[in-house]
mmCIF file of N, CA, C and O in Angstrom:
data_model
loop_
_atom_site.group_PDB
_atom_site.id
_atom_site.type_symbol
_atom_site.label_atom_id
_atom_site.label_comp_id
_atom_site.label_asym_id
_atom_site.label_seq_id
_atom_site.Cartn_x
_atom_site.Cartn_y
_atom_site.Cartn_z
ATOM 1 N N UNK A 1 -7.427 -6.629 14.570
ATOM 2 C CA UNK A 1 -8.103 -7.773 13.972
ATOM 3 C C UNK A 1 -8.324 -7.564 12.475
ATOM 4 O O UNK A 1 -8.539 -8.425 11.622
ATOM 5 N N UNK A 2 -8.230 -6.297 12.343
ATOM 6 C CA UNK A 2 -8.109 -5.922 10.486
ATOM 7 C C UNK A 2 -7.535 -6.668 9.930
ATOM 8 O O UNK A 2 -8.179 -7.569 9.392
ATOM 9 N N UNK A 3 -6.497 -6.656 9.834
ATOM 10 C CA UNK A 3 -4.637 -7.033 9.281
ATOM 11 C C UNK A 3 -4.781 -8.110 10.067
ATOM 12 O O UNK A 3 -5.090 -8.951 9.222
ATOM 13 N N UNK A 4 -4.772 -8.795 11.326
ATOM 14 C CA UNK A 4 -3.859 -9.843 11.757
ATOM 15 C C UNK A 4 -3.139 -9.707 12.248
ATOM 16 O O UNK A 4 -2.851 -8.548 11.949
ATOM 17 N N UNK A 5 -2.414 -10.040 12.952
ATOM 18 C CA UNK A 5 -1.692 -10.011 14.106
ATOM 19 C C UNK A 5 -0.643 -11.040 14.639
ATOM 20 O O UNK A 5 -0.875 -12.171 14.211
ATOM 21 N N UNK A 6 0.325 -10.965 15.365
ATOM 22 C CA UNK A 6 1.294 -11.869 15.513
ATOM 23 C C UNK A 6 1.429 -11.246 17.218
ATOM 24 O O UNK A 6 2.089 -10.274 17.585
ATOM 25 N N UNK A 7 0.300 -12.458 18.333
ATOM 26 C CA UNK A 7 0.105 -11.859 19.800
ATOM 27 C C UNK A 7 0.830 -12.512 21.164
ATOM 28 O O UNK A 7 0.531 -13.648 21.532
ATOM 29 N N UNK A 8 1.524 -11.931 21.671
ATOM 30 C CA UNK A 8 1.976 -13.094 22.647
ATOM 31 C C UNK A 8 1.010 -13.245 23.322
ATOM 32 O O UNK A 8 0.094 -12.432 23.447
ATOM 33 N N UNK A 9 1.136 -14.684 24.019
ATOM 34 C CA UNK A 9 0.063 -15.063 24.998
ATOM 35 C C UNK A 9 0.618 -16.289 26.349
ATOM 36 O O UNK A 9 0.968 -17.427 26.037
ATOM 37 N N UNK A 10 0.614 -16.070 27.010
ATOM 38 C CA UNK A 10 0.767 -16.888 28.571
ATOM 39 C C UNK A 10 -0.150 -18.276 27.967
ATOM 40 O O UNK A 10 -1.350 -18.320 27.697
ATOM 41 N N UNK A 11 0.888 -19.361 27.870
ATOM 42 C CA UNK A 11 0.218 -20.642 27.750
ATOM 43 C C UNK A 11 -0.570 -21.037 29.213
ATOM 44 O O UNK A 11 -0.362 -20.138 30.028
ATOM 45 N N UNK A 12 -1.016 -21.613 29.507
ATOM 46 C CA UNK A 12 -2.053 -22.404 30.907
ATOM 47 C C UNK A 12 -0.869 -23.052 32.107
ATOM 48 O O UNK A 12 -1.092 -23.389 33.270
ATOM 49 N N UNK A 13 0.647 -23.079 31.211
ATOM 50 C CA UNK A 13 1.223 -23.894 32.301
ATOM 51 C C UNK A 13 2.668 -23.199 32.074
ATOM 52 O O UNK A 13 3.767 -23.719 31.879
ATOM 53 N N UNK A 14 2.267 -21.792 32.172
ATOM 54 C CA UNK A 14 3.103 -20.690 32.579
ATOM 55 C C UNK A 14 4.164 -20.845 30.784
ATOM 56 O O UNK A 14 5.124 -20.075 30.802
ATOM 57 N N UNK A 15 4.106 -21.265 30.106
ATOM 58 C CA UNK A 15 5.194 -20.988 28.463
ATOM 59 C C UNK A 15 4.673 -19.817 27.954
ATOM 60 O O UNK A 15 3.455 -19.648 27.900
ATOM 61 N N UNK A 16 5.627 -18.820 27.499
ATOM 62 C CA UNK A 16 5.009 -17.858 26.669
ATOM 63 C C UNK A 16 5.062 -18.324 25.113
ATOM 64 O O UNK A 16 6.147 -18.571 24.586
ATOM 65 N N UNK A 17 3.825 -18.433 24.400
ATOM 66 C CA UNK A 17 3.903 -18.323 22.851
ATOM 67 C C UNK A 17 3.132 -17.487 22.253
ATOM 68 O O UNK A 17 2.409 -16.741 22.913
ATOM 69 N N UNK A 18 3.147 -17.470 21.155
ATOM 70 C CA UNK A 18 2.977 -16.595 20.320
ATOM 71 C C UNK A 18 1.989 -17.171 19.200
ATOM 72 O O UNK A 18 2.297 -18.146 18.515
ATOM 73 N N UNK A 19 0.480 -16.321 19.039
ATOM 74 C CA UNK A 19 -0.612 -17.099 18.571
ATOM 75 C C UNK A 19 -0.784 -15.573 16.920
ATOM 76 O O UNK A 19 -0.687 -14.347 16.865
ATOM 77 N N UNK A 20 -1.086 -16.770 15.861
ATOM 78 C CA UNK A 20 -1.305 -16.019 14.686
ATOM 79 C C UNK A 20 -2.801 -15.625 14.877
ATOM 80 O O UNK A 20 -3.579 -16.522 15.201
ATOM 81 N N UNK A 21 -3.332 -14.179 14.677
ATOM 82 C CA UNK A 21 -4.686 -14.155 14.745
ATOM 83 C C UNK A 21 -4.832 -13.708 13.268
ATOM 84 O O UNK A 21 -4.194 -12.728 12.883
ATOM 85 N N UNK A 22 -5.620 -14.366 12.455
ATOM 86 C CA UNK A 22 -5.951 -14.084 11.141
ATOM 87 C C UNK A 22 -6.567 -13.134 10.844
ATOM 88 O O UNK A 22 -7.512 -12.717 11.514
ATOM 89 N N UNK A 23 -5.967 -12.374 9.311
ATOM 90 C CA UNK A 23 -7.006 -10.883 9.102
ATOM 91 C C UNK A 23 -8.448 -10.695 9.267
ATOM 92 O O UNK A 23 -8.886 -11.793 8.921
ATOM 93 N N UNK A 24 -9.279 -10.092 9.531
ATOM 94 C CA UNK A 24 -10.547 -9.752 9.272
ATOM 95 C C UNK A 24 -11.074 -10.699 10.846
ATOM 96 O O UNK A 24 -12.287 -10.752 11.048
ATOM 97 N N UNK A 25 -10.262 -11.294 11.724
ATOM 98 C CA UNK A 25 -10.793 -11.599 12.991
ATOM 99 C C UNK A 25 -12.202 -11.299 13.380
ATOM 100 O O UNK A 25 -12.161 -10.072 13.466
ATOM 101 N N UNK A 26 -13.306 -11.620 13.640
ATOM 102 C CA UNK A 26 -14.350 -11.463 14.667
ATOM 103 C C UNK A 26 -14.302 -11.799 15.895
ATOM 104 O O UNK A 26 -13.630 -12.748 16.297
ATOM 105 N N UNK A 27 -15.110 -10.954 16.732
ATOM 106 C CA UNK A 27 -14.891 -11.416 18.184
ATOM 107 C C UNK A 27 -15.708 -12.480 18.764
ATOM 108 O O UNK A 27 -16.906 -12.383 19.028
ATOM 109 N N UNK A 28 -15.030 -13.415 18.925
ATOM 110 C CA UNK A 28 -16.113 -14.608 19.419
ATOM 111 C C UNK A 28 -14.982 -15.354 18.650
ATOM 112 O O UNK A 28 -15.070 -16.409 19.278
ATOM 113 N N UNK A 29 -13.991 -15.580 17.757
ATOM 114 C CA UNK A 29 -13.191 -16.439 17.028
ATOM 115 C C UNK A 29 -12.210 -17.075 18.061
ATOM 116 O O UNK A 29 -11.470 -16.589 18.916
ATOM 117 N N UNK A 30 -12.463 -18.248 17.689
ATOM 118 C CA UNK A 30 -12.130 -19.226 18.642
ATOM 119 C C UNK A 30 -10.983 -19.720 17.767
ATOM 120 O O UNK A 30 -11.143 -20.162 16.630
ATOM 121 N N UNK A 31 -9.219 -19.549 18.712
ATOM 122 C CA UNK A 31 -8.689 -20.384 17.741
ATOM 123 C C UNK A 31 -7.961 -21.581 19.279
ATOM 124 O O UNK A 31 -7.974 -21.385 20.494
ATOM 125 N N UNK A 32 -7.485 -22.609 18.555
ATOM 126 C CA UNK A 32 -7.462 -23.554 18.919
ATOM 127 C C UNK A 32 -5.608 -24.131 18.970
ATOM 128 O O UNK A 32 -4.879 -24.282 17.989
ATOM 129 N N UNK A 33 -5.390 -24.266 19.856
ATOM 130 C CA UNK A 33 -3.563 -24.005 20.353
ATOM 131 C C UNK A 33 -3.709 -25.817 20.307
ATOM 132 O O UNK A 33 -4.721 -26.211 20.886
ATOM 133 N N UNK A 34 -2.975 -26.741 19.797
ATOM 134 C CA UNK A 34 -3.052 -27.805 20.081
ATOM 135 C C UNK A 34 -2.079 -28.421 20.824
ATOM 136 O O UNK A 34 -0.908 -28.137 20.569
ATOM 137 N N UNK A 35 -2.396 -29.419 21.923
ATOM 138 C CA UNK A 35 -1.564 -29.800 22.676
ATOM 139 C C UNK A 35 -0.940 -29.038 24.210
ATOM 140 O O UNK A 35 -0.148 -29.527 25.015
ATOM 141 N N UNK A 36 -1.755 -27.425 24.251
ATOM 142 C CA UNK A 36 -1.122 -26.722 24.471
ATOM 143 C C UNK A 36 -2.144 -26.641 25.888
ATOM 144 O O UNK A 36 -1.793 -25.923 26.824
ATOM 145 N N UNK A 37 -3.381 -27.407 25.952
ATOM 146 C CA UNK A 37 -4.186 -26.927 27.427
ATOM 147 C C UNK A 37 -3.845 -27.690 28.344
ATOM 148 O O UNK A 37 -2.723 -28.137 28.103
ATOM 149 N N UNK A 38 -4.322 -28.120 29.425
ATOM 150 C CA UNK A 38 -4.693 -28.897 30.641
ATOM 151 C C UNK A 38 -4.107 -30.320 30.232
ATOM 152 O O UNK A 38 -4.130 -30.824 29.109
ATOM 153 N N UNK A 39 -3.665 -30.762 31.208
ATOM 154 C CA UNK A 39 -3.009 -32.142 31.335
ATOM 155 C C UNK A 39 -4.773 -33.244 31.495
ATOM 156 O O UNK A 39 -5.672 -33.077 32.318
ATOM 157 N N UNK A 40 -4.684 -34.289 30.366
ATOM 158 C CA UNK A 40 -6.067 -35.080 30.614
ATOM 159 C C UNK A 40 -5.228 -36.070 32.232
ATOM 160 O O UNK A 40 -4.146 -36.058 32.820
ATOM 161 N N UNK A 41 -6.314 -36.665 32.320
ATOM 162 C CA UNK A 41 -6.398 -38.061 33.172
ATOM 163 C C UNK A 41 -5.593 -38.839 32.842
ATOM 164 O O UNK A 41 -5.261 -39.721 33.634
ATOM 165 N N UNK A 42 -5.073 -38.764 31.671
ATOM 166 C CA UNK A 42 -4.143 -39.925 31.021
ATOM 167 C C UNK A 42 -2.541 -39.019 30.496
ATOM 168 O O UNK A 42 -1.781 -39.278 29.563
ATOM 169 N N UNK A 43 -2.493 -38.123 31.343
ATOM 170 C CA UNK A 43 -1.420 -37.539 31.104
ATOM 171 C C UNK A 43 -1.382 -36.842 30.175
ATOM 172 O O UNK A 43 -0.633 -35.865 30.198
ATOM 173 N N UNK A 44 -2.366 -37.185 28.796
ATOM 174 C CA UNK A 44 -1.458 -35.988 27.638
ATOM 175 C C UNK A 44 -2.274 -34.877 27.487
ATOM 176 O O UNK A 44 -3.486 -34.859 27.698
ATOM 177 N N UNK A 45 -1.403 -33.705 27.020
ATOM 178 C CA UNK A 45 -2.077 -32.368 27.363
ATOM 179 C C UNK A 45 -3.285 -32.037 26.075
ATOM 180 O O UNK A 45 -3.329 -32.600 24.981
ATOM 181 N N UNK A 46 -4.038 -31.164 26.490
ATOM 182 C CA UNK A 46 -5.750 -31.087 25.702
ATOM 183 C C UNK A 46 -5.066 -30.018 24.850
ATOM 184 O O UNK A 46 -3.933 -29.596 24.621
ATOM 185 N N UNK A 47 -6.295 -29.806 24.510
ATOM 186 C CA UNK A 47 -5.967 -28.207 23.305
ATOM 187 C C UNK A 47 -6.289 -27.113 24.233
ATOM 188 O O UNK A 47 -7.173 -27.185 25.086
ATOM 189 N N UNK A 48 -5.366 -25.874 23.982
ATOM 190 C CA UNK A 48 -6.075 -24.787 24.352
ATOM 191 C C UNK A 48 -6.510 -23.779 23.467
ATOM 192 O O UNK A 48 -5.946 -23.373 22.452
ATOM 193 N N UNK A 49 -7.848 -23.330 24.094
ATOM 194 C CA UNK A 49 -9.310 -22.608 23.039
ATOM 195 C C UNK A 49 -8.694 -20.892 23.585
ATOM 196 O O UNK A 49 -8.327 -20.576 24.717
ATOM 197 N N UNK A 50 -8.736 -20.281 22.712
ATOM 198 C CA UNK A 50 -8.487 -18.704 23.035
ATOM 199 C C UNK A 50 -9.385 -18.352 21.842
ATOM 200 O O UNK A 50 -9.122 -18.521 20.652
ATOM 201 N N UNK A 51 -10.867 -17.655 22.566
ATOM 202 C CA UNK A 51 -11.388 -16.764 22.034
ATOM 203 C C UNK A 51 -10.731 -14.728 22.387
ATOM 204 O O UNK A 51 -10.211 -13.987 23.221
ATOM 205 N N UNK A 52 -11.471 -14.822 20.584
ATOM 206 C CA UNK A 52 -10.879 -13.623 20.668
ATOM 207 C C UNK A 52 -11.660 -12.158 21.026
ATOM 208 O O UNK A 52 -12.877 -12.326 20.940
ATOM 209 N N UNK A 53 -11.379 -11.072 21.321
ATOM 210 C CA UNK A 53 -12.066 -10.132 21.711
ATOM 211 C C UNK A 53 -11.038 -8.781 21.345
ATOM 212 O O UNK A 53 -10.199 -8.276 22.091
ATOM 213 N N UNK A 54 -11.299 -8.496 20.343
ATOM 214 C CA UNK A 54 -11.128 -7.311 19.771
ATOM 215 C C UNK A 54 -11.199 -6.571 19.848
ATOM 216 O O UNK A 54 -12.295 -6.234 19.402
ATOM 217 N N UNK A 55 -10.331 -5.288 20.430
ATOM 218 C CA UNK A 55 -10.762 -4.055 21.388
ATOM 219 C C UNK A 55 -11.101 -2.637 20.046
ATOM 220 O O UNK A 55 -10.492 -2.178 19.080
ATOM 221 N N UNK A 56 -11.937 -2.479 20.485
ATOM 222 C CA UNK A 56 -12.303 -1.407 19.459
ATOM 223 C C UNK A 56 -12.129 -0.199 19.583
ATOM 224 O O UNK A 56 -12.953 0.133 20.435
ATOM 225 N N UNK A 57 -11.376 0.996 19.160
ATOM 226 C CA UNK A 57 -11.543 2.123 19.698
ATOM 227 C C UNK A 57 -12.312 3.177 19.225
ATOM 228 O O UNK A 57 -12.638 3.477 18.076
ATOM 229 N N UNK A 58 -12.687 3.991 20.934
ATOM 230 C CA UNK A 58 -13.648 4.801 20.863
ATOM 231 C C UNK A 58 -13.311 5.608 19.980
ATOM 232 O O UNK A 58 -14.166 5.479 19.103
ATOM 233 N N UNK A 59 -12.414 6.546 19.594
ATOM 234 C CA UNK A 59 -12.364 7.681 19.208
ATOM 235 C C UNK A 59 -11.252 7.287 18.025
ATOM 236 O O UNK A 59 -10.529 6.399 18.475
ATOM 237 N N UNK A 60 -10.900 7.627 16.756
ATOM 238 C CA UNK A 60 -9.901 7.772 15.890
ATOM 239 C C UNK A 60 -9.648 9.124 14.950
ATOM 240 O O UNK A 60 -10.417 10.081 14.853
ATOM 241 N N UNK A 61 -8.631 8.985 14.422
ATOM 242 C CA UNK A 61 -8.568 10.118 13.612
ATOM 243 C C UNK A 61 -9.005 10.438 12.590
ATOM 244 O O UNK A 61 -9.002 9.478 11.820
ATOM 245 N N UNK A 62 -9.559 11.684 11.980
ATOM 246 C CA UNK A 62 -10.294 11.793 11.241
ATOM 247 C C UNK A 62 -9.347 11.216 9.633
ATOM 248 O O UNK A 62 -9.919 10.685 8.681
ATOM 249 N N UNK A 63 -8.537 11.368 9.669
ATOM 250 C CA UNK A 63 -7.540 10.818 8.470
ATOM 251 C C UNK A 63 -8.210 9.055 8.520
ATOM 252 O O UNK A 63 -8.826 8.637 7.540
ATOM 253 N N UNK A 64 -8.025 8.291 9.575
ATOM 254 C CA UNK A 64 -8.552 7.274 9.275
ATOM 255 C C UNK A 64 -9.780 7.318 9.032
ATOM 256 O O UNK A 64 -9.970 7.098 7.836
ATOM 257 N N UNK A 65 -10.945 7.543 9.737
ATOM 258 C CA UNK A 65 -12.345 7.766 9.533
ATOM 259 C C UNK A 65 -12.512 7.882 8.086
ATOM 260 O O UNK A 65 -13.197 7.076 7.457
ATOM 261 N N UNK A 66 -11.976 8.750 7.607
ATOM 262 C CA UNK A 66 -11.890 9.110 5.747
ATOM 263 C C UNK A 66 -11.312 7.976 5.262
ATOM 264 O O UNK A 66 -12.068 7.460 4.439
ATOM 265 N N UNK A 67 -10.106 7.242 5.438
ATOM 266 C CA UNK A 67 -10.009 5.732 5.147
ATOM 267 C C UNK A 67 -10.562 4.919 5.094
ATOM 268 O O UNK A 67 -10.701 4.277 4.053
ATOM 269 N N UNK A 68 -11.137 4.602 6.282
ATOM 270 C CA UNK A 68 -12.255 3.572 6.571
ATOM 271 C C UNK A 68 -13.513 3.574 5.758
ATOM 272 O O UNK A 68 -14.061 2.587 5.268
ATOM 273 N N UNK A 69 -13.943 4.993 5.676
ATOM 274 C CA UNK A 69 -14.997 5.108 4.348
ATOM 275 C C UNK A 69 -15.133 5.276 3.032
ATOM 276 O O UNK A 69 -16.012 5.338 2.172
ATOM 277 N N UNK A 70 -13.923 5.333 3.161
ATOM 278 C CA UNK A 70 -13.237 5.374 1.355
ATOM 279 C C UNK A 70 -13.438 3.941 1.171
ATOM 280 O O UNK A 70 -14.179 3.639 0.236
ATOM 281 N N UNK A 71 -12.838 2.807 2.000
ATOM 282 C CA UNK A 71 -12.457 1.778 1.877
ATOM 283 C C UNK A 71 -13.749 0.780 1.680
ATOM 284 O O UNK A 71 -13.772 -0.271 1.039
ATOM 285 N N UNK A 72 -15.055 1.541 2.575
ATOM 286 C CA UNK A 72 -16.335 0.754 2.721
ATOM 287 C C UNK A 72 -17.067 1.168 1.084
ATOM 288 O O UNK A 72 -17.846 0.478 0.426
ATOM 289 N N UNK A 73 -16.521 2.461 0.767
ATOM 290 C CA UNK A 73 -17.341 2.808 -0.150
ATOM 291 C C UNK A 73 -16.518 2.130 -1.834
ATOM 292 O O UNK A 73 -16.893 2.475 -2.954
ATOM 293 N N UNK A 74 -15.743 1.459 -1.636
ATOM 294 C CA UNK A 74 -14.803 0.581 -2.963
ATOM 295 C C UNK A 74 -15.548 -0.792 -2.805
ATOM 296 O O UNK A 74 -16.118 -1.367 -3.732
ATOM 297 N N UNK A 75 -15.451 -1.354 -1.198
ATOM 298 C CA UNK A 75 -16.550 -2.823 -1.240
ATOM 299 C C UNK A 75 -18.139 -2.518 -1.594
ATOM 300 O O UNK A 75 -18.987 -3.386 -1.797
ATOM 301 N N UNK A 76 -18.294 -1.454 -1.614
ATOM 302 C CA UNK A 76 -19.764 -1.232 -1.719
ATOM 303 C C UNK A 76 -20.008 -0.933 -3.579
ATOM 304 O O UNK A 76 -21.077 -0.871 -4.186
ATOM 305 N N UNK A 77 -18.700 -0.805 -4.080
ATOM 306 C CA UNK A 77 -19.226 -0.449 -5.386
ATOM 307 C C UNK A 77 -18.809 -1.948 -6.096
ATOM 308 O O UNK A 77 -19.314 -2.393 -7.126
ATOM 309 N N UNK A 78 -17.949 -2.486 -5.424
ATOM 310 C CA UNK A 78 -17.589 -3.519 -6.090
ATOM 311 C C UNK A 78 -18.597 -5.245 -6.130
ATOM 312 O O UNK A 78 -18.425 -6.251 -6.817
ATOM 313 N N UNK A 79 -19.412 -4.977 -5.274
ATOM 314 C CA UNK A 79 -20.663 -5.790 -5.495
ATOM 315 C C UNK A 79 -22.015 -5.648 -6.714
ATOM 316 O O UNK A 79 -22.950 -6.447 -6.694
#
């Protein structure tokens, strides 16, 4: 969710596509597939909602860890 992403995903009525998730993602980000959900009452198909959930990992390497705080400590000077 850093960078962004380019994710396949199982549409609702079995199509596979492929959803852009934008850099800096939060979890709870709701993006919105149009045309792409549930058939209405009147035949034409709804939107489909894919919230996102961002898997975080437990453990990383210390090379990144030193990245990651290098990186917090450049936004932190740059305010």
């Amino acid at each position: 969710a850093i960078q962004g992403a380019q994710i396949p995903v199982q549409g609702l009525r079995g199509e596979h596509l492929e959803i852009t998730v934008p850099p800096h993602s939060q979890p709870g980000t709701q993006l919105r597939l149009r045309g792409r959900g549930l058939l209405g009452r009147d035949g034409v198909p709804g939107d489909m909602i894919i919230r996102l959930q961002p898997e975080i990992p437990e453990s990383i390497s210390a090379e990144l860890e030193a990245a990651i705080a290098r990186e917090i400590q450049l936004q932190q000077n740059s305010k």
